[in-house]
PDB file of C-alpha atoms in Angstrom:
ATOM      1  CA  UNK V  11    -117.392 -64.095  34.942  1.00  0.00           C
ATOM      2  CA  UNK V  12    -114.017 -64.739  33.684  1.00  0.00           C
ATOM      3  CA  UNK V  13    -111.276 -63.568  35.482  1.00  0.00           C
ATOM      4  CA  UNK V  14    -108.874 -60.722  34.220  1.00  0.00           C
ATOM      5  CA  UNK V  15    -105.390 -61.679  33.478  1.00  0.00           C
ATOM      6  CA  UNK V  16    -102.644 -59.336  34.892  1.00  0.00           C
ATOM      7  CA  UNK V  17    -100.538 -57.099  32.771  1.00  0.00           C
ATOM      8  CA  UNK V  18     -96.568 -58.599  32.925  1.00  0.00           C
ATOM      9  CA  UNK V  19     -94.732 -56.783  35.302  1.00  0.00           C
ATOM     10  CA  UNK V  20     -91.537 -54.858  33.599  1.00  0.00           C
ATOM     11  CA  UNK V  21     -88.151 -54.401  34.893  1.00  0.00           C
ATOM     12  CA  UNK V  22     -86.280 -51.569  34.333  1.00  0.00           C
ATOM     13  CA  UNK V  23     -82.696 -51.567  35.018  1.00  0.00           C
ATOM     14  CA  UNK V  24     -80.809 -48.218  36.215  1.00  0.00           C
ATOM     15  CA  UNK V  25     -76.905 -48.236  35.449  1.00  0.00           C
ATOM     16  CA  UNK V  26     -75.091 -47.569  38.515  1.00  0.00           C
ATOM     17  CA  UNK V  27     -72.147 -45.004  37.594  1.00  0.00           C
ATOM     18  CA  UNK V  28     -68.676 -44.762  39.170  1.00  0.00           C
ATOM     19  CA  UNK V  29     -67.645 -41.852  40.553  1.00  0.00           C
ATOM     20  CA  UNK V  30     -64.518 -41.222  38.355  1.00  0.00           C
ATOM     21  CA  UNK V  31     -66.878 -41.328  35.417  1.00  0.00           C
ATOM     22  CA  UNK V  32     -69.252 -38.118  36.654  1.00  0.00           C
ATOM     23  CA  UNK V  33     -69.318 -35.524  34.353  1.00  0.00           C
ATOM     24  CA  UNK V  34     -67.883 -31.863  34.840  1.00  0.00           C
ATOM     25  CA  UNK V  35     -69.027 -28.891  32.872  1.00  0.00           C
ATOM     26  CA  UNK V  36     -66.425 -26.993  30.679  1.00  0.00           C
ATOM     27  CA  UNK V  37     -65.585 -23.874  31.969  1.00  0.00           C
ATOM     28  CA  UNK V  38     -67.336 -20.808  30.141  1.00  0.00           C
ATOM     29  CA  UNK V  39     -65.165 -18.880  27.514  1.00  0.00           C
ATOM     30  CA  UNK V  40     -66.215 -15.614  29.107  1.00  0.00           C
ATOM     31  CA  UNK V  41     -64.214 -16.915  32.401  1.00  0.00           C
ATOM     32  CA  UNK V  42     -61.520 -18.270  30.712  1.00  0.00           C
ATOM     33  CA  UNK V  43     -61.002 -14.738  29.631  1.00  0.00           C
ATOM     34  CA  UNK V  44     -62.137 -13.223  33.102  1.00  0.00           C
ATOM     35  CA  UNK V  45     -58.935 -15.239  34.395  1.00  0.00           C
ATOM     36  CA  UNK V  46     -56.643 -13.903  31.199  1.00  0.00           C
ATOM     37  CA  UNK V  47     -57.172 -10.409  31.947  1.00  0.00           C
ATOM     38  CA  UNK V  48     -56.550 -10.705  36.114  1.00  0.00           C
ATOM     39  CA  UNK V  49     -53.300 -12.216  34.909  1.00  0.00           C
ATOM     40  CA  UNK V  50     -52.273 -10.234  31.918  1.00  0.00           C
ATOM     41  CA  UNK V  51     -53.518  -6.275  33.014  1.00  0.00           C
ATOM     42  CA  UNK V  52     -53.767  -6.847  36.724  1.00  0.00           C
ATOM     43  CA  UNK V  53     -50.313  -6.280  36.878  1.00  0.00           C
ATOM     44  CA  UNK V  54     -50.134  -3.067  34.179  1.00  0.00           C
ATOM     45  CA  UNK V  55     -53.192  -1.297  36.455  1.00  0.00           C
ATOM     46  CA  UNK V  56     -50.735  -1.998  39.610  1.00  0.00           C
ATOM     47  CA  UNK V  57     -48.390   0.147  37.396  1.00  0.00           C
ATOM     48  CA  UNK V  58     -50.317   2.400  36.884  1.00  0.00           C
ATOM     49  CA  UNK V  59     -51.626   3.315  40.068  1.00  0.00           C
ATOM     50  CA  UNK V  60     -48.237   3.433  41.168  1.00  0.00           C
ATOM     51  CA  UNK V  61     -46.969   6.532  38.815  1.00  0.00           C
ATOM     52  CA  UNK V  62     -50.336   8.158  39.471  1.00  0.00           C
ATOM     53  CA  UNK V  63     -49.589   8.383  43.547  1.00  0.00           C
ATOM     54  CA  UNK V  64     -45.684   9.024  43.129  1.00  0.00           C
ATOM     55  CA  UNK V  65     -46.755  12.261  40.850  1.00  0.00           C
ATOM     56  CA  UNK V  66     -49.512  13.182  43.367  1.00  0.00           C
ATOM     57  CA  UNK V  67     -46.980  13.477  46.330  1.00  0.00           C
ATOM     58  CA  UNK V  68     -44.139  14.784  44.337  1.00  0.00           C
ATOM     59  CA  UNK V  69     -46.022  17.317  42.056  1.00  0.00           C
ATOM     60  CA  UNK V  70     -44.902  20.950  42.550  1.00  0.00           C
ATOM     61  CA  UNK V  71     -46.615  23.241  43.956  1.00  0.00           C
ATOM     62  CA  UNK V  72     -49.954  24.865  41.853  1.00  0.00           C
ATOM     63  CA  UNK V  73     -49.862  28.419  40.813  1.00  0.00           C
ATOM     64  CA  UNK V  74     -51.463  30.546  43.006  1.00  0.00           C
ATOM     65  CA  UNK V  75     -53.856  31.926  40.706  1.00  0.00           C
ATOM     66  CA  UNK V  76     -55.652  34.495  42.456  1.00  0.00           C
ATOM     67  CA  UNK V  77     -52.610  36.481  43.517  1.00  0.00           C
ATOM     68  CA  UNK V  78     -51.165  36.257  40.093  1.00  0.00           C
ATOM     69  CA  UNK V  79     -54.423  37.525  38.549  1.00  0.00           C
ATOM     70  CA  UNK V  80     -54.240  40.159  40.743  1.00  0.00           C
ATOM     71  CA  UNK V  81     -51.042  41.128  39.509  1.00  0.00           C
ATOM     72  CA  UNK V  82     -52.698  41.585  35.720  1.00  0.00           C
ATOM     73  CA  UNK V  83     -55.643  43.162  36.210  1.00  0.00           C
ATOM     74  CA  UNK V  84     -56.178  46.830  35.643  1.00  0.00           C
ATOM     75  CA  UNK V  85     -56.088  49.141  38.334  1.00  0.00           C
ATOM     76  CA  UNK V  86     -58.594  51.170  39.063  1.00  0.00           C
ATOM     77  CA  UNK V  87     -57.976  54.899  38.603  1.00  0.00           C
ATOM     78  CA  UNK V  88     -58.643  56.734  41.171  1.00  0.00           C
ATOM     79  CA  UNK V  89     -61.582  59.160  40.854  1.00  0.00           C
ATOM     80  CA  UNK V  90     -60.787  62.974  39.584  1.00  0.00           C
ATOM     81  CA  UNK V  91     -61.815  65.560  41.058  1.00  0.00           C
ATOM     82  CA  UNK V  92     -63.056  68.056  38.149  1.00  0.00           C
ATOM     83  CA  UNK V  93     -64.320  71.740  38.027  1.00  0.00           C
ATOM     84  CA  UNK V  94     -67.988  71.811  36.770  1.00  0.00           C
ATOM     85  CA  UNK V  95     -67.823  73.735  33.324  1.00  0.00           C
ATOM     86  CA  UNK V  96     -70.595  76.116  31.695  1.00  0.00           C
ATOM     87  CA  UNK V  97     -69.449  74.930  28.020  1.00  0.00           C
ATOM     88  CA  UNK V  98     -72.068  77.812  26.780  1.00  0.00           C
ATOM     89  CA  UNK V  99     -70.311  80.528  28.429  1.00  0.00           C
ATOM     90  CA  UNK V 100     -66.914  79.211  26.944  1.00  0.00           C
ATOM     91  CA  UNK V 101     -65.899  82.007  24.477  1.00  0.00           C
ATOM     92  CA  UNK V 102     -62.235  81.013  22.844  1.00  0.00           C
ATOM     93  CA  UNK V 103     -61.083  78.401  20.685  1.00  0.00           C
ATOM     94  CA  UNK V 104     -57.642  77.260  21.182  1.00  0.00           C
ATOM     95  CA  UNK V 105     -56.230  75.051  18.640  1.00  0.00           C
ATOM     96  CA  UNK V 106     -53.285  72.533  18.889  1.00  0.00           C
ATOM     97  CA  UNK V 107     -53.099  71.130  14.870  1.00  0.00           C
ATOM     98  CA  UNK V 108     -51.575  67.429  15.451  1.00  0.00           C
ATOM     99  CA  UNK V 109     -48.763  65.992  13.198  1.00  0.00           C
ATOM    100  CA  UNK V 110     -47.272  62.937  14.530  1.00  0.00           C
ATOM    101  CA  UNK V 111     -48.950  59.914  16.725  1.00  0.00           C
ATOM    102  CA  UNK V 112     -48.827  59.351  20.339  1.00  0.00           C
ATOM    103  CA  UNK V 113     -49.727  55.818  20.824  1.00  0.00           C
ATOM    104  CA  UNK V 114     -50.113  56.038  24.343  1.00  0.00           C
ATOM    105  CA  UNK V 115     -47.316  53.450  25.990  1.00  0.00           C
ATOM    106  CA  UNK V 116     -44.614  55.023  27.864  1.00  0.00           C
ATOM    107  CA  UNK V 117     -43.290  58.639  28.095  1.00  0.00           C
ATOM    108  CA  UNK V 118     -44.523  60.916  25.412  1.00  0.00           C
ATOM    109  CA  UNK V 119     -41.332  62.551  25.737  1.00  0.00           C
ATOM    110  CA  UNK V 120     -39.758  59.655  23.944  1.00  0.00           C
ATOM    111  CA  UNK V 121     -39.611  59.560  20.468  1.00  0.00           C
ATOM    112  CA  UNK V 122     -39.674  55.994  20.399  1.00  0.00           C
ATOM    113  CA  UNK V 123     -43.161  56.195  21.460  1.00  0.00           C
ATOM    114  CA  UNK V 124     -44.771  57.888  18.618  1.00  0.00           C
ATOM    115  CA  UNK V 125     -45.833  57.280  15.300  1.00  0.00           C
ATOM    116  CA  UNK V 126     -43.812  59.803  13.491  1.00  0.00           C
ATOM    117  CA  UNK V 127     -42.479  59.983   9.700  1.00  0.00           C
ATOM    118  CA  UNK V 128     -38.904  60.016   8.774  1.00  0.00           C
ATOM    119  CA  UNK V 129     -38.959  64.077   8.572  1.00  0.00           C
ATOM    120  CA  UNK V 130     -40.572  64.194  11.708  1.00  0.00           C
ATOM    121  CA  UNK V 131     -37.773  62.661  13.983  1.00  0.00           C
ATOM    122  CA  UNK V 132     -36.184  64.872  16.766  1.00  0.00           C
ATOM    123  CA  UNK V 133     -39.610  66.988  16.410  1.00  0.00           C
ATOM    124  CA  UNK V 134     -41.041  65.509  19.421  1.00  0.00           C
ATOM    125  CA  UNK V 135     -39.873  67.989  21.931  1.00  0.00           C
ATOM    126  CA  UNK V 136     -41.648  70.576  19.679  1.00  0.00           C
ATOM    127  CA  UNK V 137     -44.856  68.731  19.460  1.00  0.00           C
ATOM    128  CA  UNK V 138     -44.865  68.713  23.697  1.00  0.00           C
ATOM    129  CA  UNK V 139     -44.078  72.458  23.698  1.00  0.00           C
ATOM    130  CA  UNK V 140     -47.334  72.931  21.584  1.00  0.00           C
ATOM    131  CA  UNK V 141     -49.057  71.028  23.883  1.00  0.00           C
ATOM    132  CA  UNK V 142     -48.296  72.407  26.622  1.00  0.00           C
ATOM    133  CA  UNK V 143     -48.306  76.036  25.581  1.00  0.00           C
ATOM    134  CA  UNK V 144     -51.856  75.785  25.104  1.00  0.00           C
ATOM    135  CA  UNK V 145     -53.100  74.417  28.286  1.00  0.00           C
ATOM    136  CA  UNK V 146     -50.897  77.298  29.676  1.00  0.00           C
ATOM    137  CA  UNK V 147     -52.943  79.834  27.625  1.00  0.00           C
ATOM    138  CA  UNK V 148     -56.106  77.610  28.671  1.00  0.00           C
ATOM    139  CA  UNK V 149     -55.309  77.979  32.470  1.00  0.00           C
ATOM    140  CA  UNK V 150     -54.788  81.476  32.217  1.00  0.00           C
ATOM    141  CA  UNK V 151     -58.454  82.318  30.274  1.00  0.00           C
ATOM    142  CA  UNK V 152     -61.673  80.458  31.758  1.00  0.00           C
ATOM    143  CA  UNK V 153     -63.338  81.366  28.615  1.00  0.00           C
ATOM    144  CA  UNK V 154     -61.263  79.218  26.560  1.00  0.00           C
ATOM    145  CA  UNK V 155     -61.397  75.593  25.020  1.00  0.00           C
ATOM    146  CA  UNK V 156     -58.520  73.540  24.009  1.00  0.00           C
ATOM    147  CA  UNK V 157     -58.784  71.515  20.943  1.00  0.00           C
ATOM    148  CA  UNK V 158     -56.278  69.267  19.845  1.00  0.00           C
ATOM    149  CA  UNK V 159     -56.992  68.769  16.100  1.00  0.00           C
ATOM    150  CA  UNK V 160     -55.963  65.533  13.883  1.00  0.00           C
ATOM    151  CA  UNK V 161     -57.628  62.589  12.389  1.00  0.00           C
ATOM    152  CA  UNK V 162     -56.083  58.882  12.144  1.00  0.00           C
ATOM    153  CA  UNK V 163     -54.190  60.062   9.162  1.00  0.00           C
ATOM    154  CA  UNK V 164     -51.935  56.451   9.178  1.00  0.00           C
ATOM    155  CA  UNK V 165     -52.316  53.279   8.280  1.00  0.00           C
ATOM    156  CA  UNK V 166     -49.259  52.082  10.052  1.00  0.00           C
ATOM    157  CA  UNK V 167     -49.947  53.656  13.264  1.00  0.00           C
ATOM    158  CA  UNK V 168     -53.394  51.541  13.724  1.00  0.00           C
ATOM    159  CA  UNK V 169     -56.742  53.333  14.692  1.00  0.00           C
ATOM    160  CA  UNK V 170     -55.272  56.101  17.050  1.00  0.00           C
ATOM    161  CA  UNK V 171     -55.797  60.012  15.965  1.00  0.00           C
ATOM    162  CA  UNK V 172     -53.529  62.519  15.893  1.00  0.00           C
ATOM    163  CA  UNK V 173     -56.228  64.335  18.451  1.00  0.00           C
ATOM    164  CA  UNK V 174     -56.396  61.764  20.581  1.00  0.00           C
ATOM    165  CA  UNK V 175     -52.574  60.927  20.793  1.00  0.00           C
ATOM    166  CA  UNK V 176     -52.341  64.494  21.847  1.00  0.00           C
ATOM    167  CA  UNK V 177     -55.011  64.473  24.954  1.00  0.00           C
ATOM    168  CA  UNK V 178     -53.185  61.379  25.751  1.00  0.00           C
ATOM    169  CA  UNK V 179     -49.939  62.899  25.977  1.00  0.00           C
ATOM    170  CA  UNK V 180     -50.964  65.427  28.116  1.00  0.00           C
ATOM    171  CA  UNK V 181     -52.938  63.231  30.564  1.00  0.00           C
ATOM    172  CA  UNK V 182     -49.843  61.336  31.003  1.00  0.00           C
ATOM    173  CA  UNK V 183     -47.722  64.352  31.564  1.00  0.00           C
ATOM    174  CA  UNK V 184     -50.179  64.994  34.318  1.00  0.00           C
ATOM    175  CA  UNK V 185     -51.326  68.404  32.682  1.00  0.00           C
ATOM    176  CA  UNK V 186     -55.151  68.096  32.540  1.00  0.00           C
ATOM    177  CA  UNK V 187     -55.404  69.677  35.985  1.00  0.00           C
ATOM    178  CA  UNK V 188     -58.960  69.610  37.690  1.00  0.00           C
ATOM    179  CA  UNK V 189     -59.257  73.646  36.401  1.00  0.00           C
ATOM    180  CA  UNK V 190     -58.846  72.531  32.726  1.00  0.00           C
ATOM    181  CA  UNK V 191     -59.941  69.104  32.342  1.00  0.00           C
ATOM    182  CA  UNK V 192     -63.283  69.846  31.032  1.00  0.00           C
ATOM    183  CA  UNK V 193     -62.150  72.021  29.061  1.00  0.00           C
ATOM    184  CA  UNK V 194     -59.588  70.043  26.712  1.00  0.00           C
ATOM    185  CA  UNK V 195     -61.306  68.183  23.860  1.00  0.00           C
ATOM    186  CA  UNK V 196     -60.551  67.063  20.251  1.00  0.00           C
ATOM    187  CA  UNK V 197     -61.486  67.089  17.046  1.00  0.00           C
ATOM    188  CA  UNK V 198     -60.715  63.690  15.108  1.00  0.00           C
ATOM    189  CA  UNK V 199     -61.638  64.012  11.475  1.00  0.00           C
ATOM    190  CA  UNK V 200     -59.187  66.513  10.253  1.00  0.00           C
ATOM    191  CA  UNK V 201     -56.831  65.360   7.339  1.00  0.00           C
ATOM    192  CA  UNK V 202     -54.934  68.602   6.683  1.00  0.00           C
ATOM    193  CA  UNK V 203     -54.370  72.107   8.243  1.00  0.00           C
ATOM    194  CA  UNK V 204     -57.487  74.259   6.492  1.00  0.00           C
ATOM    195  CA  UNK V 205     -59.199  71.277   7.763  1.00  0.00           C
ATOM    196  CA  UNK V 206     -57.465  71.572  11.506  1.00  0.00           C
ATOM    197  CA  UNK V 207     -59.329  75.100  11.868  1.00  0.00           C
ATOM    198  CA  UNK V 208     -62.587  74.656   9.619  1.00  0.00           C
ATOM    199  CA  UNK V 209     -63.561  71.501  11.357  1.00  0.00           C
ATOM    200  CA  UNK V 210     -62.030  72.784  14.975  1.00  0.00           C
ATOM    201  CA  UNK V 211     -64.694  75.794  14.610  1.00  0.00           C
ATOM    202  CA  UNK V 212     -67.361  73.230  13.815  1.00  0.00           C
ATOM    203  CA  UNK V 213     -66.700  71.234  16.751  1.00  0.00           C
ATOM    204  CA  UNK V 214     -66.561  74.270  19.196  1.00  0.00           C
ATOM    205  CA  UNK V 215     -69.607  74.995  18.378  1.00  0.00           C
ATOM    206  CA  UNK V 216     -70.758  71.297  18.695  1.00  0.00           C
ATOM    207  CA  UNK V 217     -69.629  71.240  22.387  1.00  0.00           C
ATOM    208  CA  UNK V 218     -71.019  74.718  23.513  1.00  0.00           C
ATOM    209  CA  UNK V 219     -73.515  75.869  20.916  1.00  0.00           C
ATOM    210  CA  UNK V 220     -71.554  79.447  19.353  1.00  0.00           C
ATOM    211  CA  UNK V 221     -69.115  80.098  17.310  1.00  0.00           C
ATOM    212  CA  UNK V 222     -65.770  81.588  19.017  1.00  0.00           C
ATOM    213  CA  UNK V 223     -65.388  84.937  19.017  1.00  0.00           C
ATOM    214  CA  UNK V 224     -61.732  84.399  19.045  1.00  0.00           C
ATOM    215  CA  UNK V 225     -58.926  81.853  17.667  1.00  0.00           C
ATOM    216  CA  UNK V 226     -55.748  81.346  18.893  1.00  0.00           C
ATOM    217  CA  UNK V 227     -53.499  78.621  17.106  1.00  0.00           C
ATOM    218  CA  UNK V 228     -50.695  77.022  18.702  1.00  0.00           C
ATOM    219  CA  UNK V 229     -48.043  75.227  15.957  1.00  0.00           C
ATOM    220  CA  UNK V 230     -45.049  75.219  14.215  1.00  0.00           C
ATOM    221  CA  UNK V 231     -43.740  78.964  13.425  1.00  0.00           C
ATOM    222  CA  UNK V 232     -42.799  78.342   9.940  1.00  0.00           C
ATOM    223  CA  UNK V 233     -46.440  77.804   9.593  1.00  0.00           C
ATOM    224  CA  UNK V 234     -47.619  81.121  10.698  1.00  0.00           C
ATOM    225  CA  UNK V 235     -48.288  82.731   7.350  1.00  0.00           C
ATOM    226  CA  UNK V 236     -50.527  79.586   5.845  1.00  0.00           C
ATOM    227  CA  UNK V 237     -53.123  79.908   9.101  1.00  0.00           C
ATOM    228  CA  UNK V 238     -52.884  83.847   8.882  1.00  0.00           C
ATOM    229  CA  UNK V 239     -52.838  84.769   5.284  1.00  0.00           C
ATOM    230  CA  UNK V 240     -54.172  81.313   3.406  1.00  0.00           C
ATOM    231  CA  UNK V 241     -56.736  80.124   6.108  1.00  0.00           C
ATOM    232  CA  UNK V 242     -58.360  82.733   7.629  1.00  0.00           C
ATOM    233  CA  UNK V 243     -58.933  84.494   5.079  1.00  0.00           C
ATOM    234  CA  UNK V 244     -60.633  80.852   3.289  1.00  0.00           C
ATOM    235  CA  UNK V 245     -62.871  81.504   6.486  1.00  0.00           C
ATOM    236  CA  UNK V 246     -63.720  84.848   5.946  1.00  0.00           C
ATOM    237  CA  UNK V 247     -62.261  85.122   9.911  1.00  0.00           C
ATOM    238  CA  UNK V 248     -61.704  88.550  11.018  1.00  0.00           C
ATOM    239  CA  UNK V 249     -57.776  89.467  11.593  1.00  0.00           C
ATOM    240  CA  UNK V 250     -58.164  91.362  14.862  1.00  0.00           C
ATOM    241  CA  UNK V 251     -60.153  88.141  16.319  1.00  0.00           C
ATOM    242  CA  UNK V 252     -57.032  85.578  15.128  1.00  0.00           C
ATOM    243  CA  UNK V 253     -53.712  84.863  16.518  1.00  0.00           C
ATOM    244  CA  UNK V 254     -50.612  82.052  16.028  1.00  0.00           C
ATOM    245  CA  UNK V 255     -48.303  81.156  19.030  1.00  0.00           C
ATOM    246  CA  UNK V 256     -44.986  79.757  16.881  1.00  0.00           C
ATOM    247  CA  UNK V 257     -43.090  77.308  18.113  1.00  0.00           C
ATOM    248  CA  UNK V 258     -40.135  75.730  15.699  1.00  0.00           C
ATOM    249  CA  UNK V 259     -38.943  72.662  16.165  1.00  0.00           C
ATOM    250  CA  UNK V 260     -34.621  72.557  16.452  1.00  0.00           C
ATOM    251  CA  UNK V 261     -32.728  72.309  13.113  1.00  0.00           C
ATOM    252  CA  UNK V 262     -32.765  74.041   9.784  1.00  0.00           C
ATOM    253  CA  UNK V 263     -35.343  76.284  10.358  1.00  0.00           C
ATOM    254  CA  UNK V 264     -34.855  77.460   6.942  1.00  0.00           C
ATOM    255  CA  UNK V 265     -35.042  74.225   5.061  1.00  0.00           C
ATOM    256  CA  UNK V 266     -38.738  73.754   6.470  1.00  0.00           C
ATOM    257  CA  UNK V 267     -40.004  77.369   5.335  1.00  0.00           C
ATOM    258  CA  UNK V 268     -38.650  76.680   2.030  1.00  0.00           C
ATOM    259  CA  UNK V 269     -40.342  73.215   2.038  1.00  0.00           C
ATOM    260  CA  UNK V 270     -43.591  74.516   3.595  1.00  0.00           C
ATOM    261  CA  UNK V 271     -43.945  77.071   0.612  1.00  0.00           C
ATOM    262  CA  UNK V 272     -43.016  74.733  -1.969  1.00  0.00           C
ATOM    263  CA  UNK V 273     -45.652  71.951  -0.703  1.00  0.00           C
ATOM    264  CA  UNK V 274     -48.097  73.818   1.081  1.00  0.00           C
ATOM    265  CA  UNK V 275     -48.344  77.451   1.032  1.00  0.00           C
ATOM    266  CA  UNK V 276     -48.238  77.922  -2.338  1.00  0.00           C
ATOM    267  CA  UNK V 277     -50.572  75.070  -3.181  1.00  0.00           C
ATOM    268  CA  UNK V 278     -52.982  76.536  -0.641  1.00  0.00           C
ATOM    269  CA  UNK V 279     -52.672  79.713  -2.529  1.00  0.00           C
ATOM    270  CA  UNK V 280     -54.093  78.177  -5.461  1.00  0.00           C
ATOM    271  CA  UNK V 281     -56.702  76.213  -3.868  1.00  0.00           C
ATOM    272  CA  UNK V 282     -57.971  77.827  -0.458  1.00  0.00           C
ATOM    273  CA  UNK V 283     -60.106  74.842   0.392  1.00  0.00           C
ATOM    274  CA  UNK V 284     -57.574  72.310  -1.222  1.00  0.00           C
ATOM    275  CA  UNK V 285     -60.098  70.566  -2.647  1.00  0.00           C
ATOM    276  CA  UNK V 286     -58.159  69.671  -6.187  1.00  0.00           C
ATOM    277  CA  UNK V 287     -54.467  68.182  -7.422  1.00  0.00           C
ATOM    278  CA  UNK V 288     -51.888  67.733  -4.975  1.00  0.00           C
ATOM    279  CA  UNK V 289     -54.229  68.636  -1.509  1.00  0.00           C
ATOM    280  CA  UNK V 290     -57.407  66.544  -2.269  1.00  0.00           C
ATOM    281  CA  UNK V 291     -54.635  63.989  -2.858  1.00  0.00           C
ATOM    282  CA  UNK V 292     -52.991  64.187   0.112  1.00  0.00           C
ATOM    283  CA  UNK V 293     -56.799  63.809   2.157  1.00  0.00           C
ATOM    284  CA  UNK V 294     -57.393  61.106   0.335  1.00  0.00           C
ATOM    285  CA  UNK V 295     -54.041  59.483   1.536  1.00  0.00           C
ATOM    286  CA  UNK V 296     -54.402  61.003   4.834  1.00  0.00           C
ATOM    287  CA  UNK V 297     -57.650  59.241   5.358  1.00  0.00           C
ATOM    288  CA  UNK V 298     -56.920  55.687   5.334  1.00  0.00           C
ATOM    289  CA  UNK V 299     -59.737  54.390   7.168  1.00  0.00           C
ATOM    290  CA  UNK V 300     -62.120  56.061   5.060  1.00  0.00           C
ATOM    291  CA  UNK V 301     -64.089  58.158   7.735  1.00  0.00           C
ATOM    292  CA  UNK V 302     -65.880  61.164   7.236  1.00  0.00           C
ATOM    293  CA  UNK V 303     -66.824  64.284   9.024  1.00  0.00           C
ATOM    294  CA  UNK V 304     -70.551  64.304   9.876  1.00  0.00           C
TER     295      UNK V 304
END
């Protein structure tokens, strides 16, 4: 059997490389960047941080909140101590009719606190005298209820009624005494004076379920023949069972009982229930929120 020849044998040769010819790897562009930024913001965060910790120890001193809350929060009132009141054992209306605006900031004895019309200035110590004339009367009959009388007749003097600027007044004076507190209310839809006693006598009997067996009226003097002659007898109200307390306010005297029968009296003499011309014009301007009664 023949033999087998051999495959050749081959050489391979493997350079040999110096060692200043070994090859390095290019630096990433993501640390080439890396490197940037440490020497480009490094420094601007060192700023930075500096500014931050001079403010923190040289900031002033915070507001102490809780003590200056404190200082704006409504106070409580204290808790009044009030005479229980049978309402349907109360027999007598008193009536206060409003005219100008208490809006309830400062001393009501201040003019500068009301709401009042250019003919109504230096009338303010008159309006008081009503006011408290009839929680005099009030305090000396426990039959009796005080209403002040008077709707939000203006605009200008926002949503606050003549009524209720009159309660308010005499809270503030400190006259609602524990004996009569109960017994001072209002009426708040009235735009005129027929209006001041029809809707007072409907709100009477509202609060204690009868009609009053008497009426006593508390107002302006000059006034006194409008509720007497003109008004009760448009309520069909006997004479013996109605009465007026007058007080004026100072100055011409005169001049406002010739005005009051030029624009009132007379008109009301013509139209008991003012419900035409001149007096359903004036309700409609002395309504200018356009509520209604009932």
């Amino acid at each position: 059997m023949p033999s087998r020849t051999p495959p050749p044998m081959v050489r391979i040769n493997i350079p040999t490389v110096n060692v200043s010819e070994v090859w390095t790897p290019t630096p990433l562009r993501k640390q080439r960047l890396g490197a940037r930024f440490i020497k480009l913001y490094l420094p601007c965060l060192l700023i930075v941080s500096l500014v931050v910790n001079i403010y923190y120890f040289t900031r002033p001193e915070p507001l102490a909140l809780p003590d200056a809350l404190e200082s704006t929060r409504a106070k409580a009132r204290p808790h009044r101590e009030h005479d229980s009141v049978d309402f349907g054992q109360l027999t007598d209306l008193v009536l206060v009719p409003g005219h100008g605006v208490y809006m309830g900031d400062g001393s009501p004895l201040h003019e500068v606190n009301w709401y009042l019309l250019n003919e109504q200035q230096g009338e303010v110590g008159a309006f008081m005298a009503h006011i408290a004339k009839a929680i005099e009367i009030v305090k000396e009959h426990d039959s009796a209820l005080l209403l002040f009388s008077g709707g939000k007749t203006r605009m200008d003097a926002g949503a606050h009624s003549e009524a209720q600027g009159y309660w308010a007044a005499a809270d503030k004076m400190g006259w609602l005494t524990r004996d009569v507190y109960h017994r001072v209310m209002t009426e708040e839809f009235a735009r005129d004076s027929y209006e001041n006693v029809l809707f007072s006598i409907a709100r009477f009997h509202e609060i204690t379920g009868n009609y009053p067996d008497r009426i006593t009226i508390v107002g302006f003097d000059f006034k006194r023949e409008r509720f007497l002659d003109l008004h009760r007898h448009a309520l069909r109200y006997p004479k013996i069972r109605f009465n007026y307390v007058g007080i004026n306010p100072p100055g011409d005297v005169a001049r406002l009982a010739s005005a009051e029968r030029a624009n009132a009296y007379d008109l009301f003499a013509r139209d008991l229930y003012g419900c035409a011309g001149k007096l359903k014009q004036k309700k409609i301007d002395r309504n200018p929120f356009r509520v209604s009664h009932g």
